[in-house]
Amino acid sequence: MKREQVMKEIEKIGKEVETEINKGQNPHLEIPVRTLSNIEFDKDKKQLTLGERKSKRSFMNVAHTRKFMQTLMVGSFCHDLLREDLHTSLRDMYYALKRTIPGTKDNTFEEQSESDPCVIDLETMGDFLREEMHLNADVRGRVVGNVVIKDRGDTVNWAKLGSGGWSIPSNVEEIELKTVEADYIFVVEKNAAFERMHEDKFWREQNCILVTSQGQAARGVRRLVNRLSTEHNLPVIIFTDADAYGWYIYSVLKWGSMNLAHVSNRLGTPNAKYVGLTMSDINNYDLHNYTIKATEMDMKRAKELSQYPWFQKPEWQKELELMIKMKKKAELEALSSKGLKFMTKEYLPAKIERKEFLP
Amino acid sequence: MKREQVMKEIEKIGKEVETEINKGQNPHLEIPVRTLSNIEFDKDKKQLTLGERKSKRSFMNVAHTRKFMQTLMVGSFCHDLLREDLHTSLRDMYYALKRTIPGTKDNTFEEQSESDPCVIDLETMGDFLREEMHLNADVRGRVVGNVVIKDRGDTVNWAKLGSGGWSIPSNVEEIELKTVEADYIFVVEKNAAFERMHEDKFWREQNCILVTSQGQAARGVRRLVNRLSTEHNLPVIIFTDADAYGWYIYSVLKWGSMNLAHVSNRLGTPNAKYVGLTMSDINNYDLHNYTIKATEMDMKRAKELSQYPWFQKPEWQKELELMIKMKKKAELEALSSKGLKFMTKEYLPAKIERKEFLP
């Protein structure tokens, strides 16, 4: 969405409130419900989505008054950001809006945990991303590949950035993807593996765009992968540790996350496939001496994953059963026991060639 | 140090062992002691340094045998890395070296916590950095500014990388600093502040190189700041939260850290100055409504800092006393309460102009 459009959407919310006040009515906001009971897995779209239920937040209800005021303050702040064309973080916004209400001892906000949910409320009401309201998210992740972008007037070639690669910013909405020459996008959880793959010219040999999420993917990474994949029709391959945490990273990149179900269509990438590490790899590549005992938390999370509707596929159920039975997990680095280039020159090219993916 | 030199240093260690074996002697290594008792604060160099004490690790001492073997294995592995010109991570090295010793049930290494210290042992014995042995460290941090570098054959201009900036890699040893046009280096702890400063063209207006450490500075950031500062004779200004954690980030960037005291000269930057946030700022800029109550851990760490020899300066003692008295801390983002551009257009330029720094 363009800046002017987002501004108009915010204005619309404000004008509806104004109209109610002018009519002497109790002003209110209608906000889509984001609790688990209103989150659905859409089998056609292959995404977590929000249902239809909405809740009312009205000014004249004492239980709502504070939140009502806070939501309008956040809306107004974001409108200012857009008008002045500035970007900032959730934390800065909290400080910028915190003040003592004249004539009282009450602060507008006491904790950032009060202002953050207002942002998601506005995101769901207006159907835009918080990045489109110029609120930046946490930042993590880097990328290399045959891609040229335009960003703030600079032309940046991701193929010519030395060992560092391009830092994925928190907000990739305004980046122009000028030329994208690649057969697919490869996302690896860990930066150490990214550096080895970069050094071994994996992305040149495979003609792919190589991304590391550096742990759970931040919104910038998710949105960038989504944009590259949808705007340039590129398949996505994901590579994480064989543990519940790694597989959840895959889950979020592909299907979206529960707390951001309202924007799965722009942060998720339903066509993504999983290349490894799998529990079967431990058997197939004889990595038994390089596994780690699963903790109780690992086991609990593996059991949770096995219940999610989007993991109800025979291939994943088999892997999750193996994990629960073996009580083990394995890291990407376990492949280094076969030699430092085994991952980049044998394991990955062979699996990709054979299309040995989990869905 | 050049690759060939590091290889020779490692070979020297191996050859001394070989000579002892050939003479029928008990082979041993001499390793500088790294415990607190052997760490000194060098007032002239303004750096934490290692003292002269060394310990012997010999093969025929049962208490040493395993560690002796491990140290040689790590040395041999790094020699291979250098010969093949490959880089990897500590975690990968651990997996690559872990195996069952033939004829026994013992593994060479059981945990990464066994292989990591061998790397530091070799660093101290050979007086090189682990990055010079091609072992990459954790990666964090980004940079923008009027600097052109050459890295793996690519020429990268840090002024033309859009909103993302250049990802500082874990290993900056082999980067050529081609042209550096800046008056000073500015390091900010938090990425959110970096993004605001970048957007407001702070580094262009100030003609500085803008770096974010994204929390405690990783070795790559420390080494890059050290190289820029020493090779191009640039002052360094540091900007963190007003809390013990932020001030420790400053301490490590400037004077070095205790566990890496043997390489302070290459990771520390003794000429660095501290611009903020200070406890005095809370009074001077009336930020009282935007402070955070210090936790018990914060108080404990503040008291520890106040005892360190390198914080025995009146300016720092005054700040630490204020912190301990007020039982408060403040984040960079507190400045946003004065408006989003207050930090970039008023607070920082004014303090820098007046040279209002802590030593």
XYZ file of C-alpha atoms in Angstrom:
718
model
C 0.000 0.000 0.000
C 1.204 3.489 -0.801
C 1.859 6.062 1.911
C -1.166 8.177 0.927
C -3.444 5.139 1.048
C -2.328 4.179 4.542
C -2.835 7.774 5.668
C -6.357 7.690 4.229
C -7.136 4.424 5.997
C -6.039 5.918 9.311
C -8.028 9.079 8.603
C -11.099 6.955 7.892
C -10.867 5.413 11.359
C -10.540 8.873 12.898
C -13.420 10.338 10.863
C -15.815 7.620 11.920
C -15.042 8.438 15.545
C -15.476 12.158 14.823
C -18.867 11.582 13.174
C -20.099 9.659 16.215
C -18.946 12.418 18.560
C -20.631 15.077 16.445
C -23.880 13.092 16.529
C -23.639 12.864 20.319
C -23.132 9.099 20.091
C -20.726 6.936 22.066
C -17.650 6.751 19.789
C -16.269 3.271 19.164
C -13.796 1.226 17.158
C -14.418 -2.197 15.618
C -11.397 -4.433 15.954
C -10.979 -7.951 14.519
C -10.570 -10.506 17.325
C -7.080 -12.027 17.440
C -7.522 -14.713 20.079
C -6.902 -18.360 19.205
C -10.657 -18.952 18.839
C -10.670 -16.607 15.814
C -7.535 -17.957 14.124
C -8.069 -20.481 11.348
C -5.844 -22.522 9.092
C -7.022 -21.824 5.560
C -6.363 -25.045 3.657
C -6.757 -23.466 0.232
C -4.479 -20.540 0.869
C -2.250 -22.763 3.034
C -2.027 -20.007 5.624
C -3.042 -19.080 9.118
C -5.766 -16.443 8.796
C -8.061 -14.418 11.024
C -11.745 -15.291 11.167
C -14.628 -12.811 10.839
C -15.284 -11.996 14.505
C -14.872 -8.409 15.672
C -15.004 -6.732 19.046
C -16.192 -3.235 19.935
C -13.997 -0.810 21.863
C -16.016 2.216 23.011
C -15.064 5.411 24.742
C -17.970 5.450 27.225
C -17.223 1.993 28.599
C -14.852 2.424 31.576
C -13.189 -0.875 30.811
C -12.373 0.413 27.300
C -11.740 4.143 27.776
C -7.981 3.930 28.337
C -7.419 1.518 25.458
C -9.684 3.580 23.217
C -7.605 6.692 23.904
C -4.353 4.763 23.423
C -5.461 3.331 20.068
C -6.340 6.794 18.781
C -3.030 8.210 20.057
C -1.083 5.513 18.223
C -3.133 6.078 15.061
C -2.494 9.802 15.222
C 1.245 9.249 15.857
C 1.541 6.961 12.826
C -0.346 9.481 10.716
C 2.256 12.082 11.740
C 5.076 9.665 10.852
C 3.601 9.154 7.398
C 2.981 12.865 6.806
C 6.561 13.737 7.803
C 7.924 10.634 6.058
C 9.831 9.432 9.139
C 10.327 5.880 10.387
C 10.809 4.733 13.940
C 10.644 1.789 16.300
C 7.886 0.575 18.615
C 10.055 1.484 21.594
C 10.582 5.062 20.380
C 6.886 5.444 19.754
C 6.129 4.354 23.313
C 8.481 7.015 24.706
C 7.195 9.648 22.277
C 3.600 9.069 23.396
C 4.155 8.620 27.119
C 3.133 11.688 29.136
C 1.172 12.663 32.198
C -2.414 13.585 31.324
C -2.897 17.200 32.440
C -4.854 17.550 35.663
C -4.292 13.896 36.628
C -1.498 11.698 37.912
C -2.106 9.173 35.141
C 0.319 8.552 32.308
C -0.994 7.934 28.805
C 1.079 4.756 28.692
C 2.888 2.991 31.513
C 4.586 0.213 29.557
C 5.423 -0.556 25.965
C 3.141 -3.570 26.389
C 0.265 -1.077 26.260
C 1.287 0.613 22.993
C 2.375 -2.476 21.015
C -1.094 -4.091 20.872
C -2.599 -0.824 19.583
C -0.310 -1.145 16.558
C -1.612 -4.618 15.805
C -5.177 -3.374 16.350
C -4.623 -0.724 13.699
C -2.891 -3.213 11.382
C -5.918 -5.502 11.503
C -8.486 -2.683 11.252
C -6.794 -1.029 8.293
C -5.378 -4.181 6.670
C -1.911 -2.744 6.248
C 1.430 -3.730 7.746
C 2.943 -1.843 10.645
C 5.944 -1.213 8.378
C 3.526 0.638 6.094
C 2.717 2.867 9.085
C 6.515 3.490 9.228
C 7.031 1.492 12.426
C 10.162 -0.592 12.072
C 10.527 -4.055 13.522
C 13.483 -5.908 14.997
C 16.281 -6.375 12.583
C 18.157 -9.564 11.769
C 19.198 -11.379 8.636
C 21.463 -10.943 5.638
C 21.270 -11.813 1.961
C 23.498 -12.361 -1.109
C 22.611 -13.225 -4.715
C 22.152 -11.962 -8.249
C 19.701 -9.240 -7.319
C 19.898 -5.505 -7.865
C 17.679 -3.306 -5.734
C 17.024 0.380 -5.380
C 16.694 1.650 -1.822
C 16.679 5.304 -0.732
C 18.211 6.373 -4.021
C 21.061 3.857 -3.840
C 21.420 1.006 -6.315
C 22.690 -2.047 -4.464
C 23.901 -5.250 -6.086
C 23.632 -8.147 -3.642
C 26.229 -10.064 -5.649
C 28.958 -7.520 -4.966
C 29.033 -7.022 -1.214
C 32.043 -9.096 -0.213
C 31.766 -11.452 2.717
C 29.239 -9.372 4.630
C 26.267 -9.453 2.323
C 23.399 -7.001 2.536
C 21.868 -6.336 5.937
C 18.138 -6.887 5.642
C 16.549 -3.776 7.180
C 13.490 -3.963 9.398
C 11.365 -2.369 6.714
C 11.558 -3.622 3.130
C 8.314 -2.072 1.886
C 9.936 0.726 -0.077
C 12.694 -1.318 -1.657
C 12.475 -1.687 -5.428
C 13.527 -5.084 -6.756
C 15.075 -3.968 -10.048
C 16.578 -7.175 -11.430
C 16.256 -10.624 -9.911
C 18.227 -13.374 -11.607
C 17.890 -16.601 -9.675
C 16.167 -19.970 -9.890
C 15.092 -20.080 -6.272
C 15.500 -18.598 -2.790
C 17.427 -20.521 -0.148
C 16.862 -19.568 3.501
C 19.190 -20.947 6.160
C 18.535 -20.510 9.865
C 22.117 -20.053 10.968
C 24.617 -17.390 10.019
C 27.585 -19.763 10.392
C 26.145 -22.004 7.672
C 25.385 -18.911 5.557
C 29.037 -17.844 5.795
C 30.295 -21.304 4.784
C 27.840 -21.425 1.865
C 28.814 -17.907 0.802
C 32.511 -18.802 0.946
C 31.927 -21.962 -1.097
C 30.005 -19.929 -3.724
C 26.891 -22.009 -3.175
C 24.596 -19.275 -4.446
C 26.612 -18.805 -7.637
C 26.774 -22.507 -8.400
C 23.102 -23.044 -7.593
C 21.976 -19.705 -9.035
C 19.927 -18.955 -5.948
C 19.391 -16.053 -3.581
C 20.941 -16.969 -0.245
C 19.323 -15.615 2.916
C 20.060 -16.226 6.575
C 17.334 -15.492 9.111
C 19.799 -15.677 12.046
C 17.332 -17.579 14.208
C 13.591 -17.033 14.121
C 12.927 -14.899 11.046
C 12.312 -11.223 11.794
C 9.490 -9.502 9.922
C 11.970 -7.946 7.461
C 13.246 -11.376 6.383
C 9.750 -12.834 6.146
C 8.503 -9.947 4.068
C 11.566 -9.919 1.817
C 11.268 -13.650 1.094
C 7.532 -13.190 0.494
C 8.138 -10.294 -1.920
C 10.940 -12.031 -3.836
C 8.906 -15.206 -4.101
C 5.558 -13.682 -5.104
C 6.799 -10.812 -7.280
C 9.294 -12.990 -9.148
C 7.581 -16.343 -8.922
C 10.520 -18.071 -7.218
C 10.381 -21.298 -5.203
C 11.708 -21.175 -1.648
C 13.842 -23.819 0.062
C 14.399 -23.719 3.813
C 17.211 -25.264 5.852
C 17.182 -25.399 9.667
C 18.371 -27.528 12.560
C 16.517 -30.787 13.145
C 14.708 -29.673 16.270
C 11.309 -28.282 17.181
C 12.692 -24.753 17.233
C 14.116 -25.035 13.699
C 10.953 -26.605 12.364
C 8.910 -23.819 13.907
C 11.086 -21.314 12.017
C 10.065 -23.184 8.851
C 6.429 -23.161 9.944
C 6.400 -19.390 10.482
C 8.163 -18.631 7.193
C 5.761 -20.845 5.260
C 2.366 -20.675 6.913
C 2.614 -17.576 9.094
C 2.455 -17.239 12.858
C -0.499 -17.202 15.200
C 0.087 -13.719 16.624
C 0.462 -12.282 13.126
C -2.276 -14.357 11.459
C -3.842 -11.163 10.093
C -0.851 -10.565 7.804
C 0.094 -14.126 6.807
C -0.574 -13.252 3.173
C 2.271 -10.764 3.256
C 4.687 -12.409 5.686
C 4.166 -16.082 4.872
C 5.364 -17.990 1.794
C 3.097 -21.009 1.317
C 5.114 -22.481 -1.552
C 8.227 -22.963 0.663
C 9.722 -26.444 0.966
C 11.958 -27.940 3.633
C 15.278 -29.501 2.602
C 16.710 -30.429 5.994
C 17.952 -31.214 8.516
C 15.560 -34.150 9.044
C 15.603 -36.919 11.605
C 15.882 -39.343 8.681
C 19.141 -37.610 7.747
C 20.570 -38.766 11.061
C 20.026 -42.348 9.915
C 20.791 -41.821 6.229
C 24.047 -39.961 6.822
C 25.044 -41.771 10.004
C 25.103 -38.693 12.235
C 24.247 -40.596 15.425
C 27.446 -39.602 17.171
C 26.683 -35.938 16.451
C 23.172 -35.624 17.839
C 22.117 -33.894 21.048
C 19.768 -35.272 23.669
C 16.403 -33.488 23.434
C 15.365 -31.572 26.542
C 11.904 -31.862 28.050
C 11.040 -28.525 26.450
C 12.167 -29.882 23.052
C 9.921 -32.912 23.508
C 6.959 -30.791 24.569
C 7.343 -28.540 21.541
C 7.754 -31.479 19.158
C 4.475 -32.898 20.462
C 2.783 -29.521 19.975
C 4.028 -29.276 16.400
C 2.695 -32.758 15.667
C -0.800 -31.527 16.624
C -0.872 -28.400 14.424
C -3.251 -28.779 11.447
C -0.559 -27.574 9.036
C 1.833 -30.351 10.076
C -0.793 -33.032 9.317
C 1.169 -34.466 6.423
C 2.539 -37.999 6.403
C 6.123 -36.797 5.753
C 6.117 -34.448 8.736
C 4.253 -36.843 10.997
C 6.915 -39.451 10.285
C 9.716 -36.984 11.137
C 7.980 -35.796 14.307
C 7.377 -39.381 15.424
C 11.050 -40.149 14.845
C 12.051 -37.118 16.918
C 9.729 -38.089 19.747
C 10.909 -41.704 19.613
C 14.647 -40.993 19.367
C 14.525 -38.135 21.918
C 17.311 -36.496 19.901
C 17.926 -33.367 17.917
C 20.679 -32.409 15.478
C 22.221 -29.154 14.349
C 23.252 -28.131 10.825
C 26.834 -28.162 12.032
C 26.620 -31.942 12.540
C 27.201 -32.191 8.767
C 30.695 -30.781 9.338
C 31.635 -34.133 10.823
C 31.764 -35.314 7.172
C 34.111 -32.498 6.205
C 33.585 -28.756 5.992
C 32.444 -28.805 2.355
C 30.126 -31.780 2.706
C 27.101 -29.547 3.310
C 27.733 -27.189 0.389
C 29.138 -29.626 -2.166
C 27.343 -32.902 -1.461
C 24.436 -32.935 0.974
C 22.519 -29.882 -0.297
C 23.162 -30.151 -4.061
C 22.184 -33.847 -4.014
C 18.999 -33.300 -2.019
C 17.992 -30.319 -4.177
C 18.751 -32.239 -7.400
C 16.578 -35.151 -6.218
C 13.908 -32.716 -4.960
C 14.090 -34.492 -1.627
C 11.945 -31.975 0.248
C 9.363 -32.094 2.998
C 6.137 -30.255 2.151
C 49.292 -11.297 10.495
C 49.373 -12.931 7.103
C 48.056 -16.424 6.495
C 51.547 -17.875 5.948
C 52.802 -16.344 9.194
C 49.950 -17.829 11.221
C 50.596 -21.213 9.624
C 54.280 -20.938 10.578
C 53.379 -20.015 14.159
C 51.169 -23.086 14.423
C 53.878 -25.231 12.828
C 56.366 -23.935 15.381
C 54.180 -25.172 18.223
C 53.884 -28.576 16.553
C 57.594 -28.814 15.817
C 58.562 -28.163 19.419
C 56.326 -31.040 20.468
C 57.830 -33.232 17.741
C 61.369 -32.416 18.882
C 60.567 -33.427 22.457
C 59.027 -36.692 21.281
C 62.042 -37.480 19.121
C 64.314 -36.829 22.088
C 62.244 -39.211 24.207
C 61.144 -36.330 26.431
C 57.680 -35.663 27.812
C 56.137 -33.303 25.209
C 54.517 -30.178 26.579
C 52.962 -26.839 25.696
C 53.509 -23.545 27.495
C 50.310 -21.559 27.741
C 49.916 -18.044 29.152
C 47.663 -18.087 32.234
C 44.329 -16.353 31.640
C 42.841 -16.366 35.127
C 41.972 -13.096 36.869
C 45.205 -13.240 38.865
C 47.182 -12.814 35.625
C 45.063 -10.027 34.113
C 46.313 -6.491 34.555
C 45.112 -3.060 33.645
C 47.943 -1.383 31.791
C 47.621 2.309 32.621
C 49.971 3.441 29.864
C 48.346 1.455 27.114
C 44.937 2.011 28.729
C 44.103 -1.620 28.163
C 43.448 -4.860 29.942
C 46.462 -7.069 29.289
C 47.759 -10.499 30.227
C 50.622 -10.799 32.691
C 53.731 -12.935 32.227
C 52.686 -16.133 33.983
C 52.563 -19.332 31.979
C 51.376 -22.847 32.737
C 52.707 -26.149 31.418
C 50.429 -28.685 29.750
C 52.227 -31.995 29.288
C 51.273 -35.212 27.594
C 52.554 -37.554 30.349
C 50.507 -35.916 33.085
C 47.153 -37.760 33.278
C 45.429 -34.557 34.315
C 46.692 -32.898 31.129
C 46.718 -35.689 28.530
C 43.203 -35.136 27.174
C 43.609 -31.357 26.951
C 47.055 -31.756 25.403
C 45.605 -33.943 22.649
C 42.678 -31.559 22.131
C 44.934 -28.521 21.810
C 47.034 -30.241 19.162
C 43.911 -31.397 17.300
C 42.570 -27.836 17.208
C 45.953 -26.511 16.059
C 46.126 -29.098 13.301
C 42.543 -28.342 12.235
C 43.269 -24.610 11.984
C 46.428 -25.336 10.021
C 44.251 -27.279 7.550
C 41.793 -24.383 7.356
C 44.594 -21.995 6.524
C 46.181 -24.314 3.976
C 42.844 -24.840 2.193
C 41.906 -21.181 2.707
C 38.540 -22.055 4.283
C 36.778 -20.306 7.147
C 34.408 -21.835 9.641
C 32.763 -21.435 13.037
C 33.730 -22.765 16.455
C 30.631 -24.960 16.424
C 31.543 -26.502 13.074
C 35.075 -27.135 14.255
C 33.749 -28.955 17.297
C 31.648 -31.263 15.113
C 34.470 -31.715 12.624
C 36.858 -32.842 15.376
C 34.486 -34.944 17.458
C 35.006 -38.657 16.956
C 35.388 -41.876 18.881
C 39.046 -42.702 19.499
C 39.686 -46.107 17.855
C 39.886 -48.963 20.344
C 38.140 -46.963 23.074
C 34.680 -45.693 23.933
C 36.004 -42.180 24.445
C 35.204 -39.278 22.168
C 37.902 -36.730 21.309
C 35.512 -33.986 22.417
C 32.237 -34.307 24.281
C 31.134 -30.684 24.288
C 32.020 -27.491 22.444
C 33.087 -26.167 25.830
C 36.123 -28.441 25.450
C 37.206 -27.170 22.030
C 36.582 -23.427 22.529
C 39.272 -22.952 25.212
C 41.863 -24.671 23.004
C 41.322 -21.885 20.461
C 42.057 -19.231 23.064
C 45.080 -21.237 24.228
C 46.455 -21.150 20.686
C 45.584 -17.449 20.287
C 47.611 -16.603 23.372
C 50.492 -18.965 22.542
C 50.861 -17.707 18.983
C 49.751 -14.122 19.575
C 47.315 -14.088 16.679
C 43.549 -13.703 16.549
C 41.278 -16.673 16.131
C 39.957 -14.911 13.004
C 43.514 -15.180 11.676
C 43.207 -18.946 12.195
C 40.052 -18.662 10.000
C 37.647 -19.347 12.868
C 34.719 -16.979 12.572
C 32.972 -15.491 15.564
C 29.359 -14.543 16.185
C 28.062 -11.981 13.816
C 26.212 -8.795 14.623
C 26.470 -5.161 13.620
C 26.096 -2.934 10.581
C 27.863 0.112 9.248
C 27.352 3.074 6.866
C 29.667 5.941 5.928
C 32.039 7.356 3.347
C 34.248 4.292 3.185
C 35.139 2.079 0.254
C 36.448 -1.373 0.996
C 37.623 -4.337 -0.992
C 36.449 -7.701 0.243
C 36.717 -11.014 -1.631
C 37.248 -9.176 -4.889
C 34.187 -6.941 -4.471
C 34.487 -3.183 -4.071
C 31.867 -2.048 -1.581
C 30.946 1.579 -0.897
C 29.378 1.864 2.554
C 27.734 5.141 1.509
C 25.622 3.488 -1.167
C 23.863 0.607 0.500
C 20.367 2.003 1.005
C 18.666 1.607 4.335
C 20.313 -1.695 5.219
C 23.952 -0.687 5.420
C 26.800 -3.180 5.257
C 26.587 -6.298 7.427
C 29.772 -6.492 9.456
C 31.036 -10.050 8.966
C 32.499 -12.090 11.787
C 35.948 -11.850 10.268
C 37.253 -8.495 9.046
C 40.943 -9.443 8.875
C 41.115 -9.724 5.107
C 39.112 -6.599 4.297
C 41.063 -3.836 2.580
C 40.091 -0.339 3.661
C 40.605 1.461 0.333
C 39.333 4.980 1.041
C 38.151 6.279 4.389
C 36.717 9.796 4.371
C 35.386 10.663 7.793
C 36.219 12.794 10.809
C 35.359 10.181 13.396
C 33.630 6.864 14.087
C 30.303 6.844 15.908
C 29.207 3.554 17.525
C 25.647 3.224 18.786
C 24.480 0.262 20.838
C 21.007 -0.039 19.397
C 19.920 -0.727 15.854
C 16.706 1.309 16.236
C 18.779 4.422 16.976
C 21.109 3.543 14.072
C 18.128 3.406 11.703
C 16.797 6.785 12.905
C 20.270 8.344 12.570
C 20.715 6.801 9.131
C 17.317 8.133 8.022
C 18.139 11.619 9.336
C 21.485 11.562 7.429
C 23.423 11.974 10.670
C 26.576 10.434 9.234
C 26.509 12.688 6.180
C 25.956 15.841 8.213
C 28.567 14.869 10.782
C 30.951 13.279 8.277
C 31.334 10.208 10.454
C 31.252 6.458 10.029
C 28.108 5.168 11.730
C 28.246 1.706 13.307
C 25.704 -0.191 15.379
C 26.928 -3.003 17.597
C 23.400 -4.352 18.152
C 24.010 -5.003 21.825
C 27.357 -6.146 23.207
C 29.866 -5.688 20.394
C 30.805 -8.887 18.603
C 34.466 -9.430 17.777
C 33.911 -8.331 14.160
C 32.605 -4.921 15.283
C 35.376 -4.489 17.856
C 38.064 -5.365 15.359
C 36.576 -3.194 12.611
C 36.386 -0.149 14.906
C 39.939 -0.863 16.066
C 41.210 -1.126 12.471
C 39.400 2.003 11.246
C 40.580 3.962 14.255
C 44.221 2.865 14.286
C 44.845 2.597 10.536
C 43.176 5.933 9.785
C 43.780 7.742 13.032
C 40.100 8.434 13.727
C 38.558 9.297 17.095
C 35.735 7.068 18.313
C 32.526 8.226 20.014
C 30.266 5.728 21.728
C 26.562 6.029 22.531
C 24.700 3.520 24.711
C 21.838 3.290 27.188
C 22.430 4.783 30.623
C 22.691 1.483 32.456
C 25.435 -0.825 33.657
C 24.995 -3.039 30.616
C 25.416 -0.114 28.195
C 28.440 1.190 30.056
C 29.999 -2.251 29.980
C 29.605 -2.245 26.189
C 31.614 0.995 26.220
C 34.163 -0.536 28.573
C 34.726 -3.546 26.315
C 34.994 -1.456 23.133
C 37.507 0.876 24.760
C 39.619 -1.099 27.215
C 38.998 -4.709 26.165
C 37.363 -7.542 28.076
C 38.733 -9.790 30.763
C 38.293 -13.063 28.895
C 39.985 -11.603 25.821
C 42.661 -9.607 27.646
C 45.345 -11.250 25.476
C 44.032 -9.470 22.367
C 42.960 -6.086 23.782
C 45.466 -4.377 21.526
C 43.575 -5.576 18.504
C 39.994 -5.564 19.764
C 40.037 -2.530 22.060
C 40.128 1.154 21.107
C 41.637 3.125 24.016
C 40.992 6.542 22.438
C 37.189 6.020 22.483
C 35.034 8.579 24.303
C 31.524 8.295 25.705
C 28.881 10.782 24.573
C 25.809 9.428 26.380
C 23.387 8.536 27.699
C 24.518 9.721 31.139
C 22.653 9.932 34.408
C 23.320 13.694 34.317
C 21.376 13.801 31.036
C 18.313 12.663 32.952
C 18.559 15.825 35.040
C 19.808 18.124 32.270
C 17.159 17.123 29.758
C 14.381 16.430 32.268
C 13.905 12.784 31.344
C 12.682 11.762 34.801
C 9.314 10.551 33.536
C 11.102 8.323 31.014
C 13.487 6.399 33.259
C 13.195 2.787 34.339
C 13.618 1.471 37.853
C 16.973 -0.339 38.155
C 16.733 -4.020 39.053
C 18.862 -5.600 41.773
C 21.092 -7.006 39.037
C 21.508 -3.508 37.555
C 22.545 -2.190 40.965
C 24.975 -5.036 41.511
C 26.606 -4.466 38.137
C 26.806 -0.705 38.651
C 28.641 -1.303 41.930
C 31.028 -3.705 40.175
C 31.774 -1.158 37.450
C 32.519 1.483 40.069
C 35.276 -0.815 41.436
C 37.073 -1.495 38.147
C 40.434 0.289 37.940
C 39.596 1.681 34.478
C 36.473 3.409 35.802
C 38.490 5.261 38.483
C 37.926 8.632 36.907
C 36.022 11.426 38.622
C 33.559 11.785 35.727
C 32.640 8.110 35.764
C 32.578 7.855 39.538
C 30.110 10.736 39.636
C 27.862 9.033 37.069
C 28.035 5.684 38.817
C 27.240 7.291 42.169
C 24.236 9.005 40.588
C 23.043 5.697 39.177
C 23.430 3.950 42.520
C 21.716 6.836 44.332
C 18.835 7.315 41.893
C 18.298 3.554 41.403
C 17.251 4.358 37.833
C 18.367 3.664 34.312
C 17.421 5.223 30.986
C 17.327 4.050 27.409
C 18.399 5.937 24.279
C 14.761 5.916 23.222
C 13.907 8.170 26.175
C 15.181 11.046 23.993
C 12.243 10.408 21.651
C 10.016 11.955 24.300
C 11.424 15.292 23.056
C 10.493 14.488 19.464
C 11.819 11.905 17.035
C 14.555 14.154 15.627
C 15.734 15.508 18.992
C 18.492 12.881 19.254
C 19.865 13.356 15.739
C 19.398 17.117 15.321
C 19.892 18.548 18.821
C 21.155 16.275 21.576
C 24.044 14.591 19.715
C 25.286 17.483 17.522
C 25.314 19.817 20.547
C 27.155 17.400 22.820
C 29.680 16.559 20.099
C 30.201 20.256 19.267
C 30.854 21.029 22.963
C 33.024 17.891 23.279
C 30.883 16.899 26.226
C 32.323 13.400 26.597
C 33.145 11.040 29.418
C 36.700 9.671 29.276
